[in-house]
Structures are given as C-alpha cells and as structure tokens.
C-alpha cells in the first residue's frame, strides 16, 4: 500500500505540471494578443497619418457639385449681408449757387440700410471644371437698422442727370452744346435739387433723362436714374466659376464674367478678374503671404487684398485683409496702375485715391474713392468746406477670412461714389461745378458675423473633427506602444519563471522510476506475484499515458 501511496503522489505531481503547462500557454497567448493589438494600433495610426481622413473629407466637401454642402452655401449663402448707404446732403446750396460761398458744405446722412439677398441662379455645370450662373442681388429695405432714417427723407442732392450729360456734352461740338443749353434753360434744370433719399438712390426722374432715353436709347436705356439702382444692375450678366475639380483651392472663384476673364473697360492687366472672389468664398488653404482678389461689378475692377494681421472671430482663427494703399492710384505714383488711366497725358489722370470708372457707368463722370476721400490726394478737398472727416476705423475696407476654407467671418467693403467733373463753363447752370470732384454717396457692404447654425457646423468641421482625429492618432500610438511593451514583459516574465522552475515531462517520468526503484531497494525483497502483477499492470499504462501526454503537449 505504501507503494500505491507513492505512486499516487507522483501522479499528483504530474497534474501540477499539467497546470503549469496550461498557465504557460495562457501567458503565451495573452502576450501574443497584446502584441497583435499593439501592431494593429500602430498600423492604424500610420494609416491615419498618411491617408489623413480629415483632409479626404475636407476635399470632398470643398469641391462644388450638385447637392454638395459648400456648394449649397455658395449658391444661397445663409448669412445676413447688408448694404448701408450714406448720402451727402448739401447744406449751403443757395449760397454756393449764388456765388456767396466758394466751397460746398456737406452733411453725411445715413445709414439707409438694405438687406442684400445674394444668390447664384440658373446654375449649369460645365465639362471643363466650371459652372455658369446668373448673379442676383435684390435689396430689401430694413427700417429697423436705419437708425431712424426713412427713404422719404428730403435732402438737397446733386442732379446726376444734368451734371453727367453736361460733362459728356462739354467735350462735344458747338451745336451740340447749344442744343443742350437750350433744353436746360427751357426746363430750368438745376445742378442741386431737393429729392427724397429713395429717389436719389433708385428712381429719380428728370426731363433730361426722358429725352436721353427717347433719342439715345442705345446709350441711356433707362428712363429713371438712381445711383444704387445703376450699381445693382445685373440684367443680362452671367459668370463662370471654378468648381474645384481641377484644383480645390480655386473652387468658388471667378473664371470669367460675361464670357471674358477680364472686364472690357481696362487694358490688361488692370482688367483681369480671373481667380477673383465675389466675397462669398475665397481660395481654400490660404497662406499668410497670399494675395487675394475681390471683384464687385460696381467697383469696375478686381481689387487685391493683402494680409495685415491675424485675429480670432467667434472662436475661429482668421486672417485680416485690407486693400493696399496703391489700389486707387491711376498711374501717377505707381507705373503698374497706368492702365487705369485712359488719358494720353499722365497729368490728365485723376488724382491719387480717385479711380475713373466712367466706362462702367454709361460714360457718366463717375469716380470711386474711399469714403470721405480717405487716403486720397488732399487736392480733392479744395472745393469742400466741411463735412468730410476721414477715419480709418469707419472708412477702411477689411475682410476677415478663415484660411482653411476661405470663408469670410466678417467683412465691410466701403467705397464712395463721386462725380469727377471737367470744365463746364460752356454749359448752362453748371459752371460753378467746373473741375470739381463732387461726393454723392458712400456705401458699406457688410457681413458682420456668421449665423449660429453656420458657426456650429464650422466648429464641428474646423475644430472638433481635426482634434478628434489627432486624439485618436495619439491614442492609437499610445495603445500600440503599451501593447507591444506589455507583451514583451509577459514573455520575459514567463521565461524567467521557467528558468527557476523546470518542469520537463521526461524529468517527471524519471522521478517516478526513481521513486519506485527506491521503494524496492528499501524493502530489500521481491514482492509477491500479486504485488508484481499490480506493479506491472499499473506502471505500464501509466507510462503509456505519460508518453501520450508528451505527444499531446508537443
């Protein structure tokens, strides 16, 4: 029985060894699992770094296509765009016309505020990476934003029809001038008249305008004249815009206007509008030293924008842009602007800060400047006694643009409409205005912030998604590092444990044999046939089981 007890003890040792084997296998499988997780995390992190899913999403969004998100925002911008108009009321008209006053006194009156409902209509996608649309800019009167001003306000304002026709005819022959003088005297047309603010902006009617429309319809095809009405005349216009299929950065930028990459009023390069923006969307992924172009038909040109500062608007980083100081030079100071002056003699070009745009306004002597003649030649103040006070905070144009998407965050486009009159001494009732630059109104086209819905959408695209992708990349790198290091640690620990605790199956079998031999030696006798039979019958299958176990383990 003692033999049986020792034999059972040996079998128990074998069971302990089996447990150790299972523990080793479990440790090995755990280490391999952590290693695979680490490798998988590393591969995933590298894929994110190389493929950049956010950039793929961005490029998909920024390209114009039917139903596209950014395209829909460009097609019908969900922003509040306002037009503020400030009129120049003449406060000493009688004194000036009688000769008692040598200079005019002006009073700035405004703002008269309108909502501009900017849309792009009748869109057709072309095969060359562009689309064609018709620009639409209807205006809606906003009395609550006009600070108490009404369209019915009565003011003393320039008679645009008289002074414009007088300037044009003053350069004609004697008989043409005599005919105009006869009409002026018969109708008693005066250069300064009382009218409502709305009439001056949209619908002033005069006998001269009716005559021009009747006898010269190819030149004056309208029977009423208003400055804002003419500025917002888009009848028959169409534009071609890049979709971004041939270059994502130019999506939404102008390719041609009315079929041409330049406007016909200027020689190249002054007339170039290709690559310009109408203010809805600028180039994508802007760099600080990039020069942008802004085109508005009423400005009669595309103006460059230069980066002057960085800022933050509603949590979004933005670049601040201004028009450069030489924008309205006519070539007097900067030779590159010589093509903006169509006079042969440079001395006949308009003073600095005054851009002659008569060819964009039916030949009328219209000239653009900054409001209050800001940054213009002081000579423009020679016939103005009071009322004009330039202030960069109020009168300078600025754009704040989100550089990744090219989306405007805030903007105010400001410019003044003037009449740059020539020698009118030979025209009835007009001589007092000879060689005068007469301010008529100035405007501010403003978008003062994004709506809440657009802010949330942009915050998700420009902040949350990039941060989430960055965090995920770091998390994958961290988890992969941990997984690999932990698997190495587990394998090293198991190896060290094996060195300190050997449990090879052959040693276990040898141990059983030694214990049995020791038992026989101690007894010093030969067991009975029954014991021998028990020993042989027990050891043989046990040895066979052990051998089988070795095979299974291997």
XYZ file of C-alpha atoms in Angstrom:
554
model
C 0.000 0.000 0.000
C 2.937 2.301 0.617
C 3.901 1.757 -2.995
C 0.459 2.794 -4.107
C 0.660 5.934 -1.964
C 3.959 6.992 -3.504
C 2.659 6.260 -6.955
C -0.419 8.410 -6.382
C 1.811 11.195 -5.081
C 3.749 11.047 -8.339
C 0.525 11.235 -10.338
C -0.424 14.343 -8.339
C 2.895 15.887 -9.319
C 2.049 15.214 -12.945
C -1.266 17.043 -12.534
C 0.577 20.048 -11.107
C 2.869 20.011 -14.098
C -0.133 19.987 -16.463
C -1.488 23.058 -14.709
C 1.851 24.769 -15.219
C 1.750 23.890 -18.891
C -1.715 25.408 -19.251
C -0.615 28.527 -17.402
C 2.362 28.883 -19.732
C 0.137 28.511 -22.776
C -2.272 31.100 -21.373
C 0.603 33.509 -20.745
C 1.913 32.976 -24.264
C -1.496 33.530 -25.844
C -2.010 36.716 -23.786
C 1.375 38.070 -24.826
C 0.649 37.335 -28.488
C -2.769 39.007 -28.217
C -1.282 42.192 -26.770
C 1.425 42.152 -29.428
C -1.181 41.842 -32.199
C -3.241 44.654 -30.683
C -0.135 46.815 -30.497
C 0.789 46.119 -34.108
C -2.800 46.779 -35.208
C -2.874 50.095 -33.341
C 0.450 51.115 -34.849
C -0.719 50.284 -38.374
C -3.997 52.178 -37.815
C -2.163 55.252 -36.517
C 0.190 55.212 -39.506
C -2.760 54.899 -41.905
C -4.410 57.950 -40.306
C -1.169 59.920 -40.529
C -0.547 59.016 -44.161
C -4.101 58.980 -45.542
C -5.382 61.895 -43.382
C -9.134 61.082 -43.365
C -9.967 64.659 -42.342
C -8.268 66.003 -45.445
C -10.157 63.491 -47.599
C -13.428 64.663 -46.025
C -12.400 68.303 -46.456
C -11.556 67.884 -50.148
C -14.833 66.090 -50.736
C -16.773 68.889 -49.034
C -14.957 71.816 -50.644
C -15.472 70.686 -54.235
C -18.549 72.142 -55.925
C -21.113 69.641 -57.115
C -24.902 69.228 -57.159
C -26.095 68.875 -53.585
C -22.621 69.496 -52.150
C -22.539 71.206 -48.771
C -20.073 74.012 -49.545
C -21.637 74.448 -52.981
C -25.054 74.918 -51.362
C -23.598 77.569 -49.047
C -22.156 79.377 -52.075
C -25.339 79.026 -54.118
C -27.518 80.644 -51.454
C -25.350 81.969 -48.626
C -27.285 81.695 -45.327
C -25.722 84.902 -43.998
C -27.000 88.385 -43.257
C -25.474 90.676 -45.878
C -26.308 94.364 -45.578
C -25.904 97.444 -47.733
C -25.601 100.696 -45.783
C -25.888 103.908 -47.795
C -24.743 107.325 -46.585
C -25.834 110.353 -48.634
C -24.118 113.740 -48.873
C -26.708 116.408 -48.156
C -25.627 119.884 -49.360
C -26.347 122.401 -46.597
C -25.370 125.650 -48.384
C -26.773 125.121 -51.876
C -28.265 128.627 -52.266
C -25.118 130.374 -51.063
C -22.932 128.303 -53.348
C -25.105 128.726 -56.449
C -25.353 132.484 -55.877
C -21.602 132.795 -55.534
C -21.647 133.874 -51.890
C -19.902 130.646 -50.867
C -16.868 129.370 -52.719
C -17.000 125.874 -51.264
C -19.725 123.360 -50.603
C -20.749 122.242 -47.149
C -21.849 118.642 -46.763
C -23.740 116.731 -44.125
C -23.454 112.957 -44.001
C -26.942 111.446 -43.703
C -27.478 107.761 -43.047
C -27.351 104.887 -42.818
C -30.121 103.809 -45.159
C -29.884 100.068 -44.669
C -30.913 97.298 -47.047
C -30.588 93.557 -46.821
C -28.838 92.125 -49.871
C -30.241 88.694 -50.754
C -27.236 87.337 -52.631
C -27.867 84.170 -54.655
C -26.494 82.416 -57.729
C -29.312 81.399 -60.044
C -29.786 79.117 -63.088
C -26.649 77.096 -62.386
C -25.251 74.865 -65.126
C -22.269 72.557 -64.574
C -19.827 72.553 -67.480
C -17.446 69.831 -68.673
C -14.269 71.856 -68.069
C -14.364 72.063 -64.275
C -16.532 75.191 -64.130
C -20.151 76.130 -63.640
C -22.153 79.023 -65.060
C -24.651 81.033 -63.047
C -26.554 84.304 -63.037
C -25.740 86.588 -60.083
C -28.709 88.004 -58.212
C -28.513 90.817 -55.623
C -32.033 92.060 -54.787
C -32.259 94.615 -51.977
C -34.821 94.672 -49.161
C -35.365 97.826 -47.101
C -34.527 97.392 -43.388
C -36.098 100.310 -41.483
C -35.152 98.956 -38.047
C -31.450 99.030 -38.977
C -31.552 102.521 -40.490
C -31.269 104.378 -37.173
C -34.393 106.449 -37.696
C -33.728 107.342 -41.330
C -36.530 106.976 -43.864
C -36.490 106.571 -47.612
C -38.810 109.585 -47.737
C -36.241 111.931 -46.145
C -35.948 115.164 -48.182
C -32.377 116.217 -48.966
C -30.517 118.621 -51.262
C -28.520 116.405 -53.600
C -26.716 116.646 -56.963
C -28.779 116.372 -60.134
C -26.906 113.411 -61.577
C -28.648 113.557 -64.951
C -27.840 117.224 -65.560
C -24.229 117.127 -64.386
C -23.483 113.843 -66.174
C -24.904 114.940 -69.509
C -23.280 118.358 -69.087
C -19.873 116.742 -68.604
C -20.302 114.483 -71.640
C -21.617 117.241 -73.935
C -18.998 119.778 -72.782
C -16.489 117.895 -74.930
C -18.760 117.880 -77.991
C -19.109 120.419 -80.780
C -20.651 123.862 -80.557
C -24.061 122.958 -81.972
C -24.432 120.015 -79.583
C -23.663 122.274 -76.640
C -26.129 124.894 -77.879
C -28.873 122.273 -78.110
C -28.247 121.079 -74.564
C -28.138 124.632 -73.210
C -31.498 125.335 -74.819
C -33.066 122.297 -73.156
C -31.537 123.165 -69.762
C -32.894 126.715 -69.876
C -36.325 125.651 -71.057
C -36.665 123.036 -68.320
C -34.859 125.177 -65.712
C -32.778 122.160 -64.709
C -30.648 122.894 -61.652
C -27.477 121.055 -60.554
C -28.625 120.840 -56.921
C -32.217 119.773 -56.291
C -34.412 118.623 -53.454
C -35.458 114.989 -53.660
C -36.121 112.044 -51.382
C -33.387 109.659 -50.397
C -35.127 106.867 -52.288
C -35.378 108.926 -55.474
C -31.672 109.680 -55.406
C -30.781 106.048 -54.814
C -33.285 104.338 -57.104
C -35.748 106.291 -59.195
C -35.134 109.981 -59.835
C -36.899 111.129 -62.988
C -35.983 114.219 -64.955
C -36.784 115.753 -68.325
C -33.180 115.343 -69.446
C -33.246 111.636 -68.633
C -36.509 111.181 -70.519
C -35.067 112.960 -73.551
C -31.920 110.862 -73.419
C -33.949 107.675 -73.182
C -36.139 108.778 -76.103
C -33.484 109.990 -78.543
C -30.443 107.939 -77.463
C -31.829 104.590 -76.212
C -28.615 102.742 -77.065
C -26.778 104.985 -74.590
C -29.447 105.704 -71.955
C -31.790 102.728 -71.984
C -33.421 103.661 -68.645
C -35.932 106.444 -68.016
C -35.075 106.991 -64.364
C -31.729 107.325 -62.675
C -30.585 106.269 -59.227
C -27.028 105.528 -58.180
C -27.799 102.376 -56.208
C -30.161 101.223 -58.942
C -27.341 101.503 -61.506
C -24.790 99.890 -59.185
C -27.066 96.882 -58.749
C -27.906 96.494 -62.422
C -27.151 92.858 -63.315
C -29.534 92.438 -66.226
C -28.066 90.033 -68.782
C -24.963 89.283 -66.690
C -23.608 85.789 -66.120
C -20.485 84.400 -64.516
C -18.409 81.248 -64.828
C -16.931 79.864 -61.620
C -14.391 77.128 -60.907
C -15.815 74.020 -59.219
C -12.502 72.805 -57.802
C -12.244 69.603 -59.839
C -9.018 70.894 -61.416
C -7.717 72.428 -58.193
C -9.555 72.538 -54.888
C -8.102 75.872 -53.816
C -9.915 77.730 -56.609
C -13.414 76.355 -56.012
C -15.895 79.220 -56.000
C -13.532 81.684 -57.705
C -14.367 83.533 -60.903
C -13.166 82.145 -64.213
C -14.960 84.616 -66.493
C -17.595 87.336 -66.237
C -19.920 87.728 -69.195
C -17.708 85.291 -71.062
C -14.378 87.070 -70.537
C -11.554 86.657 -67.977
C -11.254 90.458 -67.931
C -13.658 93.355 -67.970
C -13.550 95.319 -71.232
C -13.169 98.766 -69.677
C -9.462 98.278 -68.938
C -6.425 97.045 -70.790
C -4.510 94.116 -69.319
C -3.533 93.511 -66.611
C -5.865 96.057 -64.986
C -8.991 94.373 -66.292
C -8.168 90.892 -65.014
C -10.856 89.257 -62.876
C -9.812 85.617 -63.304
C -9.310 83.982 -59.910
C -11.233 86.674 -58.040
C -13.981 86.215 -55.454
C -17.334 87.940 -55.169
C -16.939 87.745 -51.393
C -18.910 84.529 -50.932
C -15.857 82.269 -50.819
C -12.137 82.910 -51.186
C -9.396 80.375 -52.030
C -9.021 77.373 -49.743
C -5.925 76.743 -47.612
C -4.742 80.344 -47.749
C -1.185 81.142 -46.699
C -0.361 84.437 -44.949
C 1.623 85.826 -47.885
C -1.056 85.016 -50.492
C -2.637 87.967 -52.303
C -6.361 87.566 -52.889
C -8.674 89.259 -55.391
C -12.110 90.716 -54.700
C -14.426 91.578 -57.589
C -17.629 93.552 -57.459
C -19.184 94.776 -60.682
C -20.000 98.179 -59.182
C -16.285 98.649 -58.385
C -15.462 98.199 -62.075
C -12.390 96.116 -61.283
C -10.954 93.315 -59.155
C -9.036 94.718 -56.202
C -6.160 92.897 -54.497
C -6.319 92.071 -50.801
C -3.188 91.877 -48.658
C -2.809 90.149 -45.304
C -2.185 92.642 -42.490
C -2.938 90.765 -39.250
C -4.292 87.639 -37.584
C -7.311 87.594 -35.316
C -9.977 85.360 -33.768
C -13.696 85.763 -34.515
C -16.279 83.690 -32.628
C -13.584 81.169 -31.768
C -12.322 80.830 -35.365
C -8.838 81.900 -36.420
C -8.916 84.423 -39.247
C -6.622 86.472 -41.465
C -7.316 90.205 -41.701
C -7.060 91.732 -45.189
C -7.069 95.304 -46.487
C -6.885 96.858 -49.919
C -3.287 98.028 -50.475
C -2.618 101.772 -50.367
C -1.956 101.995 -54.102
C -5.277 100.412 -55.091
C -6.937 103.594 -56.374
C -3.849 105.126 -57.920
C -4.219 105.923 -61.631
C -0.560 105.665 -62.553
C 0.627 108.986 -61.179
C 2.557 107.330 -58.355
C 2.717 103.682 -59.429
C 3.510 102.795 -63.022
C 1.832 99.395 -62.695
C -1.517 101.215 -62.401
C -1.024 103.242 -65.576
C -3.584 101.088 -67.373
C -6.285 102.515 -65.076
C -5.855 105.917 -66.712
C -7.007 106.200 -70.304
C -5.603 109.678 -70.821
C -2.553 110.004 -73.038
C -1.008 112.602 -70.749
C -0.304 111.286 -67.258
C -1.024 114.752 -65.872
C -4.600 114.414 -67.067
C -5.139 111.314 -64.953
C -7.256 111.631 -61.845
C -5.518 112.448 -58.532
C -4.339 109.681 -56.247
C -7.179 107.927 -54.476
C -9.685 108.549 -57.260
C -10.428 105.826 -59.816
C -12.111 106.938 -63.042
C -14.841 104.374 -63.825
C -16.894 106.329 -66.361
C -16.664 103.491 -68.867
C -18.528 101.254 -66.420
C -21.269 103.851 -65.890
C -22.526 104.771 -69.372
C -19.830 107.385 -69.889
C -21.037 109.418 -66.908
C -18.156 111.088 -64.989
C -18.226 108.616 -62.092
C -15.110 108.106 -59.977
C -14.587 105.867 -56.960
C -12.681 106.608 -53.785
C -12.646 105.600 -50.172
C -15.369 107.262 -48.052
C -14.601 110.856 -47.056
C -11.661 110.772 -49.516
C -9.737 108.632 -47.054
C -6.080 108.222 -48.187
C -6.742 110.405 -51.257
C -4.800 113.380 -52.585
C -5.580 116.493 -50.439
C -6.438 118.370 -53.639
C -9.828 116.643 -53.551
C -10.757 118.761 -50.515
C -10.090 122.063 -52.298
C -13.763 122.769 -53.032
C -15.170 121.185 -49.890
C -15.534 123.400 -46.833
C -16.842 120.936 -44.265
C -18.491 117.591 -43.672
C -15.748 115.186 -44.777
C -13.694 113.672 -41.954
C -11.676 110.582 -42.966
C -11.390 107.914 -40.273
C -9.754 104.519 -40.942
C -11.929 102.809 -38.328
C -15.073 103.893 -40.160
C -13.946 104.176 -43.760
C -11.338 101.496 -44.436
C -12.311 98.216 -46.086
C -11.465 94.989 -44.276
C -12.024 91.263 -44.686
C -11.546 88.601 -42.006
C -11.241 85.212 -43.691
C -10.955 81.706 -42.238
C -7.824 80.477 -44.077
C -8.596 76.748 -44.412
C -11.980 77.059 -46.083
C -11.720 80.603 -47.471
C -14.957 81.529 -45.704
C -15.423 85.199 -44.722
C -16.027 85.560 -40.989
C -16.549 89.319 -41.041
C -16.223 91.959 -43.737
C -17.005 95.556 -44.603
C -16.435 96.808 -48.162
C -16.520 100.603 -48.200
C -16.229 102.987 -51.110
C -17.575 106.326 -52.226
C -19.271 107.336 -55.478
C -18.178 110.731 -56.783
C -18.639 112.824 -59.895
C -15.291 113.934 -61.311
C -16.432 116.842 -63.463
C -14.464 118.610 -66.162
C -14.758 122.154 -67.478
C -18.491 123.006 -67.529
C -18.206 126.746 -68.136
C -19.967 126.437 -71.501
C -22.949 124.511 -70.087
C -25.931 126.395 -68.674
C -26.431 126.356 -64.879
C -23.375 124.119 -64.444
C -20.319 126.371 -64.496
C -19.999 126.510 -60.694
C -19.137 122.802 -60.692
C -16.284 123.001 -63.191
C -13.285 120.794 -62.359
C -14.879 119.647 -59.114
C -14.905 116.221 -57.529
C -18.396 116.076 -56.071
C -19.103 113.360 -53.454
C -22.579 111.887 -53.827
C -22.801 108.885 -51.503
C -20.732 106.191 -49.910
C -21.684 102.623 -49.132
C -20.730 99.816 -46.809
C -21.425 96.238 -47.868
C -21.151 94.331 -44.619
C -21.374 90.822 -43.272
C -20.844 91.169 -39.539
C -20.752 87.551 -38.421
C -21.874 84.036 -39.223
C -25.318 82.778 -38.170
C -25.404 80.366 -35.219
C -26.202 77.339 -37.387
C -23.183 78.010 -39.579
C -20.941 78.604 -36.565
C -21.855 75.202 -35.135
C -21.272 73.497 -38.463
C -17.891 75.142 -38.990
C -16.869 74.455 -35.400
C -17.592 70.767 -35.984
C -15.606 70.706 -39.244
C -12.717 73.004 -38.325
C -12.222 72.147 -34.651
C -13.953 69.012 -33.395
C -13.082 66.654 -36.268
C -9.368 67.658 -36.506
C -8.981 67.442 -32.715
C -10.771 64.083 -32.633
C -8.519 62.728 -35.386
C -5.393 63.962 -33.596
C -6.520 62.474 -30.281
C -7.357 59.167 -31.956
C -3.922 59.066 -33.600
C -2.137 59.688 -30.292
C -4.370 57.146 -28.542
C -3.554 54.506 -31.148
C 0.177 55.191 -30.853
C -0.041 55.025 -27.055
C -2.083 51.809 -27.046
C 0.213 50.167 -29.596
C 3.268 51.081 -27.534
C 1.646 49.740 -24.369
C 0.543 46.527 -26.102
C 3.978 45.775 -27.516
C 5.807 46.591 -24.287
C 3.360 44.576 -22.199
C 3.669 41.528 -24.472
C 7.463 41.711 -24.196
C 7.162 41.983 -20.422
C 4.862 38.948 -20.198
C 7.148 36.788 -22.331
C 10.222 37.852 -20.376
C 8.495 37.100 -17.061
C 7.420 33.653 -18.251
C 10.937 32.846 -19.442
C 12.438 33.845 -16.106
C 9.886 31.721 -14.234
C 10.718 28.693 -16.400
C 14.419 29.031 -15.676
C 13.744 28.989 -11.926
C 11.128 26.179 -12.039
C 11.944 23.437 -14.606
C 9.086 21.028 -15.281
C 10.066 18.973 -18.309
C 7.909 15.886 -18.770
C 10.905 13.484 -19.108
C 12.120 14.539 -15.680
C 8.700 13.752 -14.282
C 8.790 10.206 -15.709
C 12.326 9.753 -14.396
C 11.180 10.854 -10.960
C 8.513 8.148 -10.900
C 11.061 5.489 -11.856
C 13.486 6.648 -9.192
C 10.842 6.598 -6.504
C 9.736 3.096 -7.463
C 13.338 1.842 -7.514
C 13.973 3.429 -4.139
C 10.946 1.705 -2.755
C 12.149 -1.703 -3.952
C 15.647 -1.093 -2.608
C 14.370 -0.103 0.805
C 12.246 -3.207 1.183
C 15.080 -5.423 0.046
C 12.717 -8.112 -1.061
C 10.839 -9.240 -4.072
C 7.188 -8.555 -3.944
C 4.717 -11.269 -4.195
C 3.308 -12.214 -7.530
C 0.298 -10.161 -6.666
C 2.394 -7.092 -5.952
C 4.481 -7.685 -9.066
C 1.382 -8.040 -11.136
C -0.031 -4.854 -9.625
C 3.233 -3.021 -10.241
C 3.489 -4.149 -13.839
C -0.182 -3.569 -14.589
C -0.118 -0.120 -13.037
C 3.197 1.216 -14.325
C 2.788 0.129 -17.925
C -0.443 2.060 -18.684
C 0.824 4.942 -16.604
C 3.986 5.118 -18.685
C 1.858 4.879 -21.818
C -0.384 7.723 -20.597
C 2.632 9.835 -19.820
C 4.077 9.185 -23.266
C 0.755 10.113 -24.831
C 0.663 13.250 -22.745
C 4.118 14.196 -24.020
C 2.964 13.772 -27.580
C -0.103 15.940 -26.980
C 1.966 18.651 -25.357
C 4.471 18.608 -28.188
